[in-house]
Coordinates of C-alpha atoms in Angstrom, one line a residue:
M357 CA 10.9 15.8 5.9
K358 CA 9.8 14.5 2.4
N359 CA 7.7 11.1 2.1
L360 CA 8.0 9.1 -1.0
M361 CA 5.2 9.3 -3.6
H362 CA 3.8 6.3 -5.4
E363 CA 6.0 6.8 -8.4
E364 CA 9.1 7.0 -6.3
M365 CA 8.0 3.5 -4.6
L366 CA 7.7 2.0 -8.1
M367 CA 11.5 3.2 -9.2
L368 CA 12.5 1.6 -5.8
K369 CA 11.0 -1.7 -7.0
R370 CA 13.6 -1.8 -9.8
W371 CA 16.4 -2.6 -7.4
N372 CA 16.6 -5.8 -4.9
T373 CA 16.7 -5.1 -1.0
P374 CA 20.4 -5.2 -0.6
T375 CA 21.0 -2.8 -3.3
I376 CA 18.6 -0.2 -1.3
Y377 CA 20.4 -1.2 1.6
N378 CA 23.6 -0.3 -0.1
G379 CA 22.3 3.2 -0.7
W380 CA 20.6 3.8 2.9
E381 CA 23.8 2.8 4.8
Q382 CA 25.5 6.0 2.8
I383 CA 22.9 8.4 3.9
T384 CA 21.6 7.3 7.2
K385 CA 22.8 8.3 10.8
H386 CA 21.1 5.1 12.1
D387 CA 22.8 2.1 13.1
I388 CA 23.4 0.3 9.8
T389 CA 23.6 -3.2 11.8
K390 CA 19.5 -2.6 12.4
G391 CA 16.4 -1.8 10.7
F392 CA 15.9 -5.2 8.8
N393 CA 15.3 -8.9 9.5
R394 CA 17.8 -10.5 12.1
E395 CA 16.1 -13.9 11.5
E396 CA 15.7 -15.8 8.2
T397 CA 12.7 -15.3 6.2
R398 CA 11.2 -17.2 3.4
D399 CA 9.7 -15.5 0.1
F400 CA 6.7 -17.7 -1.5
M401 CA 6.6 -15.8 -4.7
P402 CA 10.3 -14.7 -5.6
Q403 CA 8.8 -14.3 -9.2
M404 CA 7.0 -11.5 -8.2
G405 CA 10.2 -9.3 -7.4
P406 CA 10.5 -6.8 -4.7
M407 CA 7.6 -5.2 -2.9
V408 CA 7.6 -1.7 -1.6
G409 CA 4.7 0.2 0.8
R410 CA 4.1 1.2 3.7
A411 CA 3.5 -0.8 7.2
I412 CA 0.0 -1.5 8.7
T413 CA 0.2 -3.9 11.5
V414 CA -1.6 -6.7 13.2
V415 CA -1.3 -8.9 16.2
F416 CA -3.0 -12.3 16.2
E417 CA -2.7 -15.7 18.1
P418 CA -4.9 -18.4 16.4
S419 CA -4.2 -21.0 19.1
K420 CA -6.7 -19.0 21.6
K421 CA -10.3 -19.1 20.8
E422 CA -11.0 -16.6 23.3
H423 CA -10.0 -13.6 21.2
R424 CA -12.9 -14.4 19.0
E425 CA -15.2 -14.2 22.2
T426 CA -13.5 -10.8 23.4
N427 CA -14.4 -9.0 20.2
P428 CA -16.4 -10.7 17.7
N429 CA -16.0 -7.6 15.6
A430 CA -12.6 -7.5 15.2
W431 CA -12.2 -8.5 11.7
S432 CA -14.6 -5.8 10.6
Q433 CA -13.2 -3.1 12.7
Y434 CA -9.6 -4.3 11.5
R435 CA -10.5 -3.9 7.9
E436 CA -12.0 -0.7 8.3
Y437 CA -8.2 0.3 9.7
V438 CA -6.9 -1.3 6.7
A439 CA -9.2 0.8 4.3
S440 CA -8.5 4.0 6.2
I441 CA -4.9 4.0 5.0
S442 CA -3.4 5.0 1.7
G443 CA -1.4 2.3 -0.3
P444 CA 0.5 0.4 -1.4
K445 CA 0.6 -1.0 2.0
I446 CA 2.6 -4.1 3.2
V447 CA 0.7 -6.0 5.9
V448 CA 2.9 -6.8 9.0
V449 CA 1.6 -9.8 11.1
Q450 CA 3.3 -10.7 14.4
D451 CA 2.1 -14.0 15.7
L452 CA 1.8 -14.5 19.2
D453 CA 2.1 -18.2 19.3
K454 CA 5.5 -17.9 17.7
P455 CA 7.9 -20.3 17.9
D456 CA 4.8 -22.6 17.6
V457 CA 2.8 -22.8 14.2
V458 CA -0.4 -23.3 14.8
A459 CA -2.4 -21.5 11.9
A460 CA -2.1 -18.8 9.3
F461 CA -3.5 -15.7 9.2
W462 CA -3.1 -15.6 5.5
G463 CA -4.9 -17.7 3.0
E464 CA -6.9 -17.2 -0.5
V465 CA -9.7 -15.3 1.0
N466 CA -7.9 -12.9 3.2
S467 CA -5.3 -12.1 0.4
N468 CA -8.0 -11.2 -2.0
I469 CA -9.9 -9.1 0.4
H470 CA -6.3 -7.1 1.4
R471 CA -5.3 -6.7 -2.2
S472 CA -8.8 -5.2 -3.0
L473 CA -8.3 -2.9 -0.4
G474 CA -4.6 -1.4 -1.5
C475 CA -2.2 -4.0 0.2
I476 CA 0.5 -5.5 -2.0
G477 CA 1.7 -8.0 0.2
T478 CA 2.5 -9.1 3.8
I479 CA 5.4 -9.8 6.1
T480 CA 4.4 -12.2 9.0
D481 CA 6.8 -14.4 11.2
G482 CA 3.7 -16.8 11.2
A483 CA 2.5 -19.0 8.5
V484 CA 0.8 -18.8 5.1
R485 CA -1.4 -21.4 3.3
D486 CA -3.0 -21.3 -0.3
V487 CA 0.2 -20.0 -1.5
D488 CA -0.7 -20.5 -5.1
E489 CA -3.9 -18.8 -4.7
M490 CA -2.1 -15.8 -2.8
A491 CA 0.0 -15.4 -5.9
N492 CA -2.5 -15.5 -8.2
A493 CA -4.3 -12.6 -6.3
G494 CA -1.1 -10.7 -6.9
F495 CA -0.2 -10.7 -3.2
K496 CA 3.2 -11.4 -2.1
A497 CA 4.3 -13.1 1.1
L498 CA 7.1 -13.0 3.1
A499 CA 6.8 -15.9 6.4
R500 CA 8.4 -18.4 8.3
R501 CA 6.7 -21.5 6.6
M502 CA 3.2 -22.7 5.3
C503 CA 0.7 -24.6 7.2
V504 CA -2.6 -26.2 6.5
G505 CA -5.2 -24.5 9.1
H506 CA -6.4 -21.0 10.0
G507 CA -7.2 -22.1 13.7
F508 CA -8.9 -19.6 15.6
S509 CA -7.5 -16.6 13.5
T510 CA -8.8 -13.1 14.0
P511 CA -6.8 -9.6 14.5
V512 CA -6.1 -9.1 18.3
R513 CA -4.8 -5.4 18.1
W514 CA -3.8 -3.3 15.1
N515 CA -2.0 -0.3 14.1
C516 CA 0.4 -0.9 16.8
E517 CA 4.1 -1.3 17.0
V518 CA 5.1 -5.1 16.1
E519 CA 8.2 -7.0 16.0
V520 CA 8.6 -9.8 13.3
F521 CA 12.0 -11.6 12.4
G522 CA 13.8 -9.9 15.1
C523 CA 13.1 -6.4 13.9
P524 CA 10.5 -3.8 15.2
I525 CA 8.1 -1.9 12.7
K526 CA 5.7 0.8 13.4
P527 CA 2.7 1.7 11.1
G528 CA 3.5 3.9 8.1
Q529 CA 7.0 3.2 7.9
L530 CA 8.6 2.5 4.5
I531 CA 9.6 -1.1 3.7
H532 CA 11.4 -2.8 0.9
A533 CA 11.1 -6.5 0.9
D534 CA 12.1 -9.1 -1.4
K535 CA 13.6 -12.9 -1.3
H536 CA 16.7 -11.7 0.7
G537 CA 14.7 -10.2 3.3
F538 CA 13.4 -6.7 4.2
L539 CA 14.6 -3.1 5.1
V540 CA 12.5 -0.9 7.3
I541 CA 13.7 2.7 5.8
P542 CA 13.5 5.7 8.7
E543 CA 11.3 8.3 7.6
E544 CA 14.3 11.0 7.5
D545 CA 16.1 8.9 5.0
E546 CA 13.2 8.7 2.7
A547 CA 14.0 11.8 0.5
R548 CA 17.6 10.5 -0.5
I549 CA 16.9 7.0 -1.0
V550 CA 16.3 6.7 -4.5
E551 CA 19.0 8.6 -5.5
A552 CA 21.2 6.9 -2.9
A553 CA 20.1 3.5 -4.4
A554 CA 20.8 4.7 -7.8
F555 CA 24.1 6.0 -7.3
M556 CA 25.6 3.1 -5.4
D557 CA 24.3 0.7 -7.9
A558 CA 26.1 2.6 -10.8
N559 CA 29.3 3.2 -8.8
E560 CA 29.5 -0.7 -8.1
C561 CA 29.0 -1.4 -12.1
N562 CA 31.6 1.6 -13.1
S563 CA 34.1 0.4 -10.7
V564 CA 34.2 -3.2 -8.8
I565 CA 32.1 -5.2 -11.0
R566 CA 33.8 -3.7 -14.3
A567 CA 37.1 -4.9 -12.6
A568 CA 35.9 -8.2 -11.9
R569 CA 34.1 -8.8 -15.5
S570 CA 37.4 -7.2 -17.3
T571 CA 40.0 -10.3 -16.5
S572 CA 40.7 -11.6 -19.9
G573 CA 44.3 -12.1 -20.6
K574 CA 45.3 -10.8 -17.2
T575 CA 47.9 -12.5 -14.7
T576 CA 46.8 -13.0 -11.3
A577 CA 48.8 -10.0 -9.9
E578 CA 47.3 -7.7 -12.7
M579 CA 44.0 -9.0 -11.7
L580 CA 44.4 -8.2 -7.8
A581 CA 45.9 -4.8 -8.6
S582 CA 42.9 -4.0 -10.7
F583 CA 40.8 -5.2 -8.0
N584 CA 42.4 -2.9 -5.3
E585 CA 42.4 0.2 -8.1
A586 CA 38.8 -0.4 -8.4
G587 CA 37.9 -0.7 -4.7
A588 CA 39.6 2.6 -4.3
A589 CA 37.7 4.5 -7.0
F590 CA 34.4 2.8 -5.5
G591 CA 35.3 4.4 -2.0
K592 CA 36.5 7.6 -3.7
A593 CA 33.2 8.0 -5.3
A594 CA 31.2 7.2 -2.3
K595 CA 33.0 9.6 -0.2
E596 CA 32.8 12.3 -2.6
K597 CA 29.0 11.9 -3.0
F598 CA 28.1 11.1 0.7
G599 CA 31.0 11.6 2.7
A600 CA 31.5 8.0 3.4
A601 CA 33.5 5.3 1.8
G602 CA 31.1 2.4 1.5
E603 CA 31.5 -1.3 1.3
W604 CA 34.6 -1.6 -0.9

C-alpha cells in the first residue's frame, strides 16, 4: 500500500474536510457512516484552514495527582516518542476526565514544544487554554472547550489507540481536520484519496453547482428540470470513474 508523501498531504489541505469525505466515500470499502467525529468539535483556529497529518496519540487524566507520582518522567518519555515520529503530526489527546473538564493538556508552552517537534495541531476531547498564543505558535486545535488551568496534566499512556469525539484513532493514521470536524482515512485508501477528492470536487462544479448558479431567466419548472439533469450527470460521472453514483 502507498502512503501519502508530505507534498500530497499539502495538496489535501486545499480542500475542506467534507470535500475529502466526498472523495473518500467513492473509493473506500469501509462503512461511510464511521471514521469521523460523531460528536461536535470546535475549531479554535479556523483562520488556519484545514490540517493534514498522521496521528500520534496520548491519554491524560488531569484530575488525578497520582499519575505524576507513578511516573515522574512521563513528560520526558512522551516527548521522546513524539520526536521519534516523522511529521507532519496531529496529536490526538483523549481526556479520561470526560465528560468533566478539569484542566487542559494544551497551552502556550506545550503547543510551542510540540510545534518544534513537527506537530501541526491537536484534536482533543478535553480543553485548551492560551488559544491566542497557540495560534501564534502555528498550532491548530480542535477541542471541546476552553478552560483556565492545567491541573495535574501529565501523559498517562501514549502510542496507543484512543477514542475522541466518538471516533477511535490509532497511531499513524492519516487525519484531515478543519472547522467541520475530522476524517480518519484508512491506510488502504490513501493511495487514491487525492485523485478522488479532486475528481469529486470538479464533478460538483461541472454539474450540480453549475446548474444551481445558472438559473437566471428560467422558470421554476426549468430550474427543477436542470437540477435533475445535473444530478444525473453528476451520478453518471461518478459511476463511470468509481463505480458508485455518489451524493447526487
